[in-house]
mmCIF file of C-alpha atoms and ligand atoms in Angstrom:
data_model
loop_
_atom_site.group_PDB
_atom_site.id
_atom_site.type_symbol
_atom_site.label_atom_id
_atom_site.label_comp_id
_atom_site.label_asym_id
_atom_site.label_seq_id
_atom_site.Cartn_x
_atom_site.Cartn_y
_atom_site.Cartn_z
ATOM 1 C CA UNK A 1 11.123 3.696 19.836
ATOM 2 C CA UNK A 2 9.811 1.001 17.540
ATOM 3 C CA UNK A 3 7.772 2.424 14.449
ATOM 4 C CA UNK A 4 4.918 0.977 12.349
ATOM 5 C CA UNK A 5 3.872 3.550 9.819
ATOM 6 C CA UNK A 6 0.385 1.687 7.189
ATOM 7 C CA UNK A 7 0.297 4.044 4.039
ATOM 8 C CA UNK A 8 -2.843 4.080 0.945
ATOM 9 C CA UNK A 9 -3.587 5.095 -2.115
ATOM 10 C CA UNK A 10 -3.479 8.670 -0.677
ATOM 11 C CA UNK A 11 0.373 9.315 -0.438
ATOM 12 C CA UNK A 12 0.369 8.279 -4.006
ATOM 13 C CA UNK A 13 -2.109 10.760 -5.322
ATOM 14 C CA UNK A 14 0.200 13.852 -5.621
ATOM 15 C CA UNK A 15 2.268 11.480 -7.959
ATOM 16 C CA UNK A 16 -0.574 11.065 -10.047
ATOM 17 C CA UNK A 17 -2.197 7.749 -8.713
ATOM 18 C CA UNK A 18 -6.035 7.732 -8.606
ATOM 19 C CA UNK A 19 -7.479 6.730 -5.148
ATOM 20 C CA UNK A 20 -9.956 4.337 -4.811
ATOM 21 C CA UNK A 21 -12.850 5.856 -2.728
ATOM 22 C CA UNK A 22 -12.377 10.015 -3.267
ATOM 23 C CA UNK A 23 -14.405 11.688 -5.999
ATOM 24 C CA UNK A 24 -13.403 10.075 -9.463
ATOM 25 C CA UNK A 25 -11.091 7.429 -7.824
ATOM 26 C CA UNK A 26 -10.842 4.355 -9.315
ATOM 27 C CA UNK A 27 -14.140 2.516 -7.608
ATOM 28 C CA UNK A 28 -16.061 5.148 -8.867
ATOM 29 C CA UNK A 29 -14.750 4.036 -12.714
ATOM 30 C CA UNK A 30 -14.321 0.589 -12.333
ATOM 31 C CA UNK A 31 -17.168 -2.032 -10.248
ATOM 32 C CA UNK A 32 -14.383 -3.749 -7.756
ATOM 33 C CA UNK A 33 -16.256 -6.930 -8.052
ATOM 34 C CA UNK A 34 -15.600 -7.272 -11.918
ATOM 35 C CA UNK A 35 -11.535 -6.920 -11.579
ATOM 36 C CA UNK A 36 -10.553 -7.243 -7.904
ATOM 37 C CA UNK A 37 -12.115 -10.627 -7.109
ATOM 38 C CA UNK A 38 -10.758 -14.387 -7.898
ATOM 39 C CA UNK A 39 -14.321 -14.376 -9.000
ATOM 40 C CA UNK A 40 -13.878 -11.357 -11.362
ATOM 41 C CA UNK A 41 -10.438 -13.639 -12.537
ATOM 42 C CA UNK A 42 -12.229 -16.690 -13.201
ATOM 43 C CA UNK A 43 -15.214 -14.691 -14.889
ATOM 44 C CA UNK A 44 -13.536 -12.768 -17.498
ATOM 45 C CA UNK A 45 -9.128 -13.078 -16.942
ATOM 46 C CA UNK A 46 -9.015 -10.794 -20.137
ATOM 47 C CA UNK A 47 -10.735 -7.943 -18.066
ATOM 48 C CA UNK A 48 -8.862 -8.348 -14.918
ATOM 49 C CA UNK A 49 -5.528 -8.259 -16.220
ATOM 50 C CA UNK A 50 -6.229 -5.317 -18.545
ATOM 51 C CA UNK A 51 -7.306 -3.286 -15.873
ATOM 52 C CA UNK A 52 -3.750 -4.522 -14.014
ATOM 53 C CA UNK A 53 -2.109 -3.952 -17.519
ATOM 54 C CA UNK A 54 -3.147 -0.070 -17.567
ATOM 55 C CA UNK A 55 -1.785 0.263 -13.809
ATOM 56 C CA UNK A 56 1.414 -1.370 -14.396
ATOM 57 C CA UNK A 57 1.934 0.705 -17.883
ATOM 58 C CA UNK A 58 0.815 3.713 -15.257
ATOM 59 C CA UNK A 59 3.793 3.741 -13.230
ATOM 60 C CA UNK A 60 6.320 4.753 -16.458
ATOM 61 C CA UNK A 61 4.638 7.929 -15.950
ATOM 62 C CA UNK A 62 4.570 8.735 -12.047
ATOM 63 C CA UNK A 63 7.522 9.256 -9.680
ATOM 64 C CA UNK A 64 7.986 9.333 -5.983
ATOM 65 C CA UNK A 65 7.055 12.484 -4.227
ATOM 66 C CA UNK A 66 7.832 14.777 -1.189
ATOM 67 C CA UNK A 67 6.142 12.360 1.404
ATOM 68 C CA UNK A 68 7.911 9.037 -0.333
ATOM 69 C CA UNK A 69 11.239 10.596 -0.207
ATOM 70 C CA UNK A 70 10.410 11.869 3.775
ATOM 71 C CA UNK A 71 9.613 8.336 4.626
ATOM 72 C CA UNK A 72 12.986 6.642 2.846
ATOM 73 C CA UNK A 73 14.832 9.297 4.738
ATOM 74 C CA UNK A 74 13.444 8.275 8.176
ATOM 75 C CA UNK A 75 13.913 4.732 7.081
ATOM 76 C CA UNK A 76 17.601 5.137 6.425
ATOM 77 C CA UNK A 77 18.376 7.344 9.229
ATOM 78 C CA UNK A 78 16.031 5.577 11.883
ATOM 79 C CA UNK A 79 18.177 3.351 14.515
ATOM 80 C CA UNK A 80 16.403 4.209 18.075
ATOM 81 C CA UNK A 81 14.422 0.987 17.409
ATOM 82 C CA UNK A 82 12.957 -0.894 15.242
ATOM 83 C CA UNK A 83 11.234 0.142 11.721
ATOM 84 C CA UNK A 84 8.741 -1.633 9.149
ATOM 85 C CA UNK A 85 6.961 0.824 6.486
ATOM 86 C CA UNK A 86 3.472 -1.470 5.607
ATOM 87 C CA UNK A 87 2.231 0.267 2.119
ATOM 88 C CA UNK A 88 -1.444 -1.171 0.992
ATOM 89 C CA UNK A 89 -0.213 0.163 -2.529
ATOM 90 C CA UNK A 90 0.572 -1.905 -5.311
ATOM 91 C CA UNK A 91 2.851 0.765 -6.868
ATOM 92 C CA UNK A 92 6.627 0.893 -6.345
ATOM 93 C CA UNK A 93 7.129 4.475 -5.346
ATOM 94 C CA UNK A 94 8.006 3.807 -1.593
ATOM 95 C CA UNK A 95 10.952 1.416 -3.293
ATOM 96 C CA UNK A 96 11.868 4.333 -5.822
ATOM 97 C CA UNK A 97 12.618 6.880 -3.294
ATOM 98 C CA UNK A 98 14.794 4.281 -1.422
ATOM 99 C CA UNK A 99 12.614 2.358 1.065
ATOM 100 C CA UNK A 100 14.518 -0.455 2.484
ATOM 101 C CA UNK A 101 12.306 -1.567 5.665
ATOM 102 C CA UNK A 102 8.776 -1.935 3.618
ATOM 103 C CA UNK A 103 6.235 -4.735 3.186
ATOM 104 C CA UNK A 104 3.471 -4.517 0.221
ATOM 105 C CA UNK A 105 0.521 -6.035 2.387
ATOM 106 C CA UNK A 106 -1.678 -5.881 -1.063
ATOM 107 C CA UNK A 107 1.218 -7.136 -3.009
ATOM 108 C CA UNK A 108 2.722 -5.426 -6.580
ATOM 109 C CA UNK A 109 1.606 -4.131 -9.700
ATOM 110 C CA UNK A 110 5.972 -5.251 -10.837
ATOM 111 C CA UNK A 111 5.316 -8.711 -9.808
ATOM 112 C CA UNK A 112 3.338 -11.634 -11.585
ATOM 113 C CA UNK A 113 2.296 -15.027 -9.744
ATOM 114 C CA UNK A 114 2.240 -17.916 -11.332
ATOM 115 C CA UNK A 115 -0.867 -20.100 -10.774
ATOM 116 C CA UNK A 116 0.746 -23.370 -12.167
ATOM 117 C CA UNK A 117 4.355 -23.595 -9.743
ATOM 118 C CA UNK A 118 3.233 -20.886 -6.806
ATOM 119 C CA UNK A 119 6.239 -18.692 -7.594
ATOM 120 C CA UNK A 120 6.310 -14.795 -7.920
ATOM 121 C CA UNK A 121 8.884 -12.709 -10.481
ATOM 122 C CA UNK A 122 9.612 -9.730 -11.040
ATOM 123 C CA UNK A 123 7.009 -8.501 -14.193
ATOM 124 C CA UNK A 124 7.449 -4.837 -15.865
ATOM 125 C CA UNK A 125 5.378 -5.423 -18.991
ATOM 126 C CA UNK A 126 1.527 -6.773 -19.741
ATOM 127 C CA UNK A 127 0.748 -10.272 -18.671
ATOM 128 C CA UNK A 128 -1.308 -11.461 -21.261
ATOM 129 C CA UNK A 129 -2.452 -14.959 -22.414
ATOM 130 C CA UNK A 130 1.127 -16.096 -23.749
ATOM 131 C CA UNK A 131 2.994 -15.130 -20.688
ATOM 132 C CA UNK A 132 5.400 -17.490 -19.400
ATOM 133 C CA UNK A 133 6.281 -18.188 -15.582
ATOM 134 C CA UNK A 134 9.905 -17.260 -15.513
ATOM 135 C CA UNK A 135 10.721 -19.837 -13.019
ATOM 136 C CA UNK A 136 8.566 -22.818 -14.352
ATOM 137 C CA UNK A 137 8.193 -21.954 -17.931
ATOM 138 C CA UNK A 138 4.583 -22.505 -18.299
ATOM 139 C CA UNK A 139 2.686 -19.842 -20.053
ATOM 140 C CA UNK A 140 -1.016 -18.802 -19.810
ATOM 141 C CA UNK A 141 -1.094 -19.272 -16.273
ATOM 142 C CA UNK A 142 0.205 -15.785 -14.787
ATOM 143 C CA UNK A 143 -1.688 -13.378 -12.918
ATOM 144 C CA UNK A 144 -1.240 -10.104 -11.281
ATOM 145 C CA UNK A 145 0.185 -10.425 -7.830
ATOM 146 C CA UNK A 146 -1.917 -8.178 -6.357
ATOM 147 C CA UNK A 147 -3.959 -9.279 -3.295
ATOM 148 C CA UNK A 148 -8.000 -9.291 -4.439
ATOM 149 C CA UNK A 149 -11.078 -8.926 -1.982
ATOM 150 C CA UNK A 150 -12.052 -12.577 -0.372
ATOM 151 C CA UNK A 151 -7.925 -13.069 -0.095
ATOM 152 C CA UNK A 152 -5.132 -12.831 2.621
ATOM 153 C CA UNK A 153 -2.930 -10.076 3.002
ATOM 154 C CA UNK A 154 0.606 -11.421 2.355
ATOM 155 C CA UNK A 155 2.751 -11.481 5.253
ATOM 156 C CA UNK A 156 0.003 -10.805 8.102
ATOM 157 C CA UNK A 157 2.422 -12.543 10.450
ATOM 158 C CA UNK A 158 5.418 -9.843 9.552
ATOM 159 C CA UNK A 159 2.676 -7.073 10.370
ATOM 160 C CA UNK A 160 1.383 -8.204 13.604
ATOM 161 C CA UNK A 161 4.566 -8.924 15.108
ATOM 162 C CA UNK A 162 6.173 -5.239 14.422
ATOM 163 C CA UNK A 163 2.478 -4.104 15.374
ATOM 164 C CA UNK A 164 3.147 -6.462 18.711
ATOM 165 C CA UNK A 165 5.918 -4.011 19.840
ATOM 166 C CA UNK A 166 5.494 -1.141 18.257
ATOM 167 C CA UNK A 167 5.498 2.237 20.252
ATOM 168 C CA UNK A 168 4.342 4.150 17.311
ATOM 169 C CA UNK A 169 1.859 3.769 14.893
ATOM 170 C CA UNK A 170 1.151 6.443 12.134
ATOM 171 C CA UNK A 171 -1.643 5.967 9.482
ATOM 172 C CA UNK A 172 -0.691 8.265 6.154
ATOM 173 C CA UNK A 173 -3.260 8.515 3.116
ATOM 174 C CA UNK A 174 -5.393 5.936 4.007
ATOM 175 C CA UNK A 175 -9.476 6.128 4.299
ATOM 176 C CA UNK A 176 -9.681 3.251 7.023
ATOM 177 C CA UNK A 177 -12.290 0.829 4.864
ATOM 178 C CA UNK A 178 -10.405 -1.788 4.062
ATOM 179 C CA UNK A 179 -9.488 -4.801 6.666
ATOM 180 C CA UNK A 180 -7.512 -6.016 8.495
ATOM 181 C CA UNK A 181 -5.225 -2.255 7.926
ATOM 182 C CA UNK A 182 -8.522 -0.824 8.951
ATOM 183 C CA UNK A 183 -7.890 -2.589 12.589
ATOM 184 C CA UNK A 184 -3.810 -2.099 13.034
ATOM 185 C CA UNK A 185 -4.712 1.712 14.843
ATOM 186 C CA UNK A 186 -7.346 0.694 17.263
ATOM 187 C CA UNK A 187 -5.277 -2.708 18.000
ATOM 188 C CA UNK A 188 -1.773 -1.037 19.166
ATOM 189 C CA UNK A 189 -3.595 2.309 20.734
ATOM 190 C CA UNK A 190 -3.390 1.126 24.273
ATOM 191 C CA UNK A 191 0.451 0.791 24.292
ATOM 192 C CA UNK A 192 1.332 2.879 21.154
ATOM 193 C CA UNK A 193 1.176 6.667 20.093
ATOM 194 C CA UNK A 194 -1.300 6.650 16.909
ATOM 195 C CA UNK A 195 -1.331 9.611 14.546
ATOM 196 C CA UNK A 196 -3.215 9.920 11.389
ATOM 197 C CA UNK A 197 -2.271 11.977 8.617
ATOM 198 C CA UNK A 198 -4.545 11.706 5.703
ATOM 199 C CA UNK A 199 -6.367 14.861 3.338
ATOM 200 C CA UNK A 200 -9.182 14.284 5.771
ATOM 201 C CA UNK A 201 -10.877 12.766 8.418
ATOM 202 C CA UNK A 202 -10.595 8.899 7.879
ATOM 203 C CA UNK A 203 -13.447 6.720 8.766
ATOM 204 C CA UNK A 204 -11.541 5.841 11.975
ATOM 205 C CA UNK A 205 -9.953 8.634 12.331
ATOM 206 C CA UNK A 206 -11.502 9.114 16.619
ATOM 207 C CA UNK A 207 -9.079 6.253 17.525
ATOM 208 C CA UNK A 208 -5.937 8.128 16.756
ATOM 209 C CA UNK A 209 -4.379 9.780 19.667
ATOM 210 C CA UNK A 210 -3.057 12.427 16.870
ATOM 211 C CA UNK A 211 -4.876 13.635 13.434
ATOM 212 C CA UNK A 212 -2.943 15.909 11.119
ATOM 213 C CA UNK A 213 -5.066 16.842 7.712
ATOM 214 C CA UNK A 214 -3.649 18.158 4.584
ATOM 215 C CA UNK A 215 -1.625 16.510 1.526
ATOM 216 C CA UNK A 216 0.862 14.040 2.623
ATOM 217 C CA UNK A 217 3.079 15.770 0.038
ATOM 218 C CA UNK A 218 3.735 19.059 2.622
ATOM 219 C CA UNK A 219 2.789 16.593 6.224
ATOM 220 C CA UNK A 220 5.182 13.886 5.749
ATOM 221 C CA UNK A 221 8.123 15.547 5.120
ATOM 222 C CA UNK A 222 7.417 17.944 8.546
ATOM 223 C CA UNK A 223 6.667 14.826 10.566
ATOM 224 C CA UNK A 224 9.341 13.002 9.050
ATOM 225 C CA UNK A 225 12.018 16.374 10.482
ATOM 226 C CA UNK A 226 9.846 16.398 13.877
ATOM 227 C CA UNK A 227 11.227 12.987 14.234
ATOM 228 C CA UNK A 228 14.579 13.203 13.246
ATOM 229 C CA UNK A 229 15.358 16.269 15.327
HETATM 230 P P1 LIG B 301 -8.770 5.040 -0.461
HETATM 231 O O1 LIG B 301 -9.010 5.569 -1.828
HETATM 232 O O2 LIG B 301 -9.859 4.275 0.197
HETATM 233 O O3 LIG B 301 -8.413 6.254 0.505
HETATM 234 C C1 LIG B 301 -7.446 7.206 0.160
HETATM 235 C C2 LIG B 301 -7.339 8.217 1.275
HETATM 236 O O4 LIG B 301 -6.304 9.110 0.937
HETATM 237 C C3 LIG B 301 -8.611 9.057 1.488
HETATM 238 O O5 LIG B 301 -8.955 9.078 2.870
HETATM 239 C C4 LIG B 301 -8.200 10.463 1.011
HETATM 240 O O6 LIG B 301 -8.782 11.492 1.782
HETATM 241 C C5 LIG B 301 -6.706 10.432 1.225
HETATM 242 N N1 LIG B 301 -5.957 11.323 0.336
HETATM 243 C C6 LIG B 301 -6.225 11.679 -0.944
HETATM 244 N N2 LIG B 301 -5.281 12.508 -1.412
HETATM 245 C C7 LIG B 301 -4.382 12.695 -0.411
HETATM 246 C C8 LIG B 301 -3.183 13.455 -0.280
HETATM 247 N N3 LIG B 301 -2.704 14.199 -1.279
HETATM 248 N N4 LIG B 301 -2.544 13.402 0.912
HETATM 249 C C9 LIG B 301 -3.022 12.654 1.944
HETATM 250 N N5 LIG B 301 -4.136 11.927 1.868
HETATM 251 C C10 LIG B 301 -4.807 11.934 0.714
HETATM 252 O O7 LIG B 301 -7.410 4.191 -0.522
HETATM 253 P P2 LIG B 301 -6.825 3.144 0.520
HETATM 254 O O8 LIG B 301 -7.222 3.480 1.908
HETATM 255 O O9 LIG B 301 -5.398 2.974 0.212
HETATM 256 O O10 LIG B 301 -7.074 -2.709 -1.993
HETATM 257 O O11 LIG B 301 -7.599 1.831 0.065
HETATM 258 C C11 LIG B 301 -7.290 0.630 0.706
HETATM 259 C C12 LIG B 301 -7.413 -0.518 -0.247
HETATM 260 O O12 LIG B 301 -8.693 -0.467 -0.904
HETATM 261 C C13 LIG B 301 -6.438 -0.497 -1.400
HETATM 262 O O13 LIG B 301 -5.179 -1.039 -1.055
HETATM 263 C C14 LIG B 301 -7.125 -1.337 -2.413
HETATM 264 C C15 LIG B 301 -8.502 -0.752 -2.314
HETATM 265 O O14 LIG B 301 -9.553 -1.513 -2.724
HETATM 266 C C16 LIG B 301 -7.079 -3.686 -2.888
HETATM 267 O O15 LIG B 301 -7.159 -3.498 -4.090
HETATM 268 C C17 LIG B 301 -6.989 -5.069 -2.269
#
């Protein structure tokens, strides 16, 4: 059985991680369109990377939780088909509790692009105006290498092809606004088993075959056993 499981902002929020769209989540303290835009970038860099700054800086203070460590467990131990773990999160906790098979569709807070050379490195501390690239040397021209509204989701051809064969499709912590990850459920549903499992009732939460509500800290873990029994 070939699994595709998308996961949000949600199965980070027992760490400690705002959402974006609940009460108080972070588009309710921040306008999207002044730091998540090449617009935003262009407009006022200082801005944008401060708010990326603060996130980065975040994750010294969060850890991986129960529904992390479920889904590194059913990663390692997984070999009746294939596997791929798509995260819309920029954090690293899915890699901290020992992910292996996982793509960061929205890219990383621990990563820094440069916009002179093209590359991307591995970035722990602020970029600020006197950063250099570490593979071209160039400074002032790093940004965060997370993916903004108005760009492409990194590695869209990785997705669709596990979403091509995949026999199961699970949705955790995710409110179903934001596209294309919005799409992947309603695109596999006539060929795979879909199951949501999210605090509540996503916005497309009628196309999943299955719906489990509660925290993804006590759900994961008790689909994760459900599926390695
Ligand atoms: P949202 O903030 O839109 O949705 C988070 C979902 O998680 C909501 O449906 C909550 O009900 C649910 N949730 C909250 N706490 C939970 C818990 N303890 N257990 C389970 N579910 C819980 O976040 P995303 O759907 O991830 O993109 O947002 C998608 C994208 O929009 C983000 O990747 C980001 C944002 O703008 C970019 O920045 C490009």
């Amino acid at each position: 059985m070939n699994l595709v499981i998308l996961t949000g902002a949600g199965i980070s929020a027992e760490s400690g991680l705002a959402t974006f769209r609940d009460l108080g989540g972070l588009w309710s303290q921040v306008r999207l369109e002044e730091v998540a835009t090449p617009e935003a970038f262009a407009a006022d860099p200082d801005r944008v990377q401060g708010f990326y700054n603060a996130r980065r800086a975040q994750l010294h203070q969060v850890a991986p939780n129960p529904a992390h460590e479920a889904l590194a467990r059913l990663d390692a131990a997984w070999d009746r088909g294939d596997f791929l773990l798509v995260t819309q999160n920029v954090d690293d906790l899915h890699e901290r509790a020992g992910s292996r098979r996982l793509h960061h569709m929205h890219g990383e807070l621990r990563r820094a692009r440069c916009l002179a050379c093209g590359a991307d490195s591995p970035w722990q501390d602020d970029i600020g105006p006197d950063s250099s690239c570490p593979a071209c040397g160039v400074s002032g021209r790093l940004r965060p290498h997370v993916v903004w509204f108005g760009e492409i989701p990194l590695g869209m051809e990785r997705i669709e092809a596990a979403l091509e064969v995949c026999d199961m499709f699970v949705s955790i912590g995710t409110s179903g606004r934001v596209w294309p990850a919005a799409g992947f459920a309603a695109a596999v549903r006539r060929r795979a088993r879909t199951v949501e499992i999210n605090l509540e009732a996503s916005d497309g939460a009628s196309i999943f075959h299955e719906t489990r509500h509660g925290p993804a800290g006590r759900l994961v873990p008790q689909w994760v056993e459900e599926m390695l029994r």
